[in-house]
Amino acid sequence: MIQSPRETVAAAMAEMAVLRALQVAGRRLLARRSRAVRGPLRTVPSWELHVHLPVGDTDLALLLRDAWVIPEAVGLPSTMIEALDQHVRILLAAGLGYRRDDLFETLSRLPLEQLVLPWDAPAGTDEAHAPSK
């Protein structure tokens, strides 16, 4: 269970990263459909489209291409991004909607106290700021 301020902030960052990844995937998933399919789904948030449209295992890499660039750019640890990516892949493939409790379960398997999070980098270093590419 999320308890410390560190865990709370890490969970909030993880939630935004997961929802963005689902949004990226949803937009790509919808773009591949005909107008007849897209029309009725226009009111569905893009991060929930996978619940209404099937996702094949072979589609996952394409749907999630560049979905993690922002979390990487701000310095989320690769261990955390890999766990979040696996979480999102399961949601997409199974057609399951996002649930905060499920994300907390995924995060509980990570050693959050041991990971170097973006705000842990010493001030004034390149690691303390998102790249300006």
XYZ file of C-alpha atoms in Angstrom:
133
model
C 0.000 0.000 0.000
C 1.234 3.507 -0.828
C 2.140 5.277 2.436
C 5.170 7.556 2.434
C 5.276 10.894 0.598
C 7.939 9.370 -1.678
C 5.643 6.472 -2.560
C 2.709 8.827 -3.096
C 4.627 11.008 -5.558
C 6.095 7.963 -7.316
C 2.579 6.499 -7.636
C 1.238 9.759 -9.094
C 4.051 9.835 -11.658
C 3.431 6.173 -12.493
C -0.285 6.794 -12.920
C 0.285 9.652 -15.343
C 2.810 7.579 -17.292
C 0.436 4.599 -17.540
C -2.524 6.721 -18.612
C -0.379 8.453 -21.236
C 0.794 5.086 -22.585
C -2.812 3.878 -22.780
C -3.756 7.143 -24.497
C -0.998 6.751 -27.098
C -2.040 3.153 -27.734
C -5.720 4.070 -27.892
C -5.182 6.793 -30.468
C -3.196 4.440 -32.657
C -5.738 1.682 -32.182
C -8.591 3.947 -33.238
C -6.706 5.403 -36.200
C -6.501 1.914 -37.698
C -10.289 1.557 -37.751
C -12.894 2.668 -40.279
C -15.031 5.747 -39.841
C -18.000 3.488 -39.023
C -16.100 2.120 -36.023
C -14.510 5.430 -34.963
C -17.792 7.374 -34.928
C -19.522 5.575 -32.061
C -16.290 5.597 -30.032
C -15.566 9.324 -30.308
C -16.848 9.977 -26.769
C -14.727 7.225 -25.232
C -11.516 8.573 -23.659
C -8.534 7.433 -25.709
C -6.997 5.671 -22.690
C -10.076 3.410 -22.532
C -10.425 2.484 -26.219
C -8.663 -0.860 -25.782
C -11.612 -1.975 -23.649
C -13.861 -1.617 -26.723
C -11.448 -2.629 -29.493
C -9.470 -5.882 -29.477
C -5.692 -5.675 -29.269
C -3.590 -8.525 -30.579
C -0.310 -9.492 -28.934
C 1.474 -8.675 -32.175
C 0.065 -5.114 -32.083
C 1.535 -4.182 -28.708
C 4.958 -3.026 -29.877
C 3.474 -0.763 -32.540
C 0.775 0.637 -30.259
C 3.287 1.457 -27.518
C 6.066 2.839 -29.726
C 7.396 6.022 -28.053
C 4.788 5.790 -25.293
C 7.487 5.977 -22.618
C 9.613 8.851 -23.956
C 8.338 11.385 -21.403
C 8.884 9.155 -18.344
C 12.353 8.364 -19.696
C 13.058 12.048 -20.361
C 12.152 13.112 -16.819
C 14.331 10.356 -15.394
C 12.027 7.620 -14.143
C 14.190 4.568 -13.493
C 14.204 1.953 -16.236
C 13.127 -0.690 -13.710
C 9.971 1.295 -13.015
C 9.270 1.966 -16.693
C 9.691 -1.730 -17.516
C 7.182 -2.678 -14.792
C 4.718 -0.034 -16.014
C 5.155 -1.162 -19.617
C 4.367 -4.760 -18.623
C 1.326 -3.532 -16.672
C 0.031 -1.600 -19.702
C 0.651 -4.523 -22.054
C -1.454 -6.763 -19.840
C -4.292 -4.213 -19.770
C -4.198 -3.802 -23.550
C -4.010 -7.499 -24.394
C -6.723 -8.466 -21.904
C -9.003 -5.537 -22.728
C -9.023 -4.458 -19.086
C -9.673 -0.885 -18.025
C -7.246 1.086 -15.897
C -7.696 0.679 -12.140
C -5.583 2.533 -9.615
C -5.596 -0.436 -7.202
C -4.088 -2.662 -9.901
C -1.337 -0.104 -10.513
C -0.628 0.076 -6.772
C -0.273 -3.705 -6.788
C 2.290 -3.451 -9.588
C 4.157 -0.679 -7.759
C 4.178 -2.673 -4.523
C 6.458 -5.199 -6.239
C 9.094 -2.518 -6.878
C 11.718 -1.461 -4.343
C 10.595 2.198 -4.447
C 12.781 3.134 -1.484
C 15.850 1.858 -3.353
C 15.165 3.343 -6.793
C 16.806 6.614 -7.771
C 13.869 8.797 -8.723
C 14.209 12.074 -10.662
C 14.156 14.257 -7.546
C 16.916 12.143 -5.955
C 19.543 13.384 -8.427
C 21.879 16.007 -6.981
C 20.874 19.580 -7.842
C 22.863 21.117 -10.654
C 23.539 17.821 -12.424
C 22.254 16.692 -15.789
C 20.321 13.948 -14.034
C 18.346 16.532 -12.027
C 16.585 17.891 -15.102
C 14.760 16.528 -18.101
C 16.920 16.561 -21.237
C 16.496 19.584 -23.464
C 16.697 17.655 -26.729
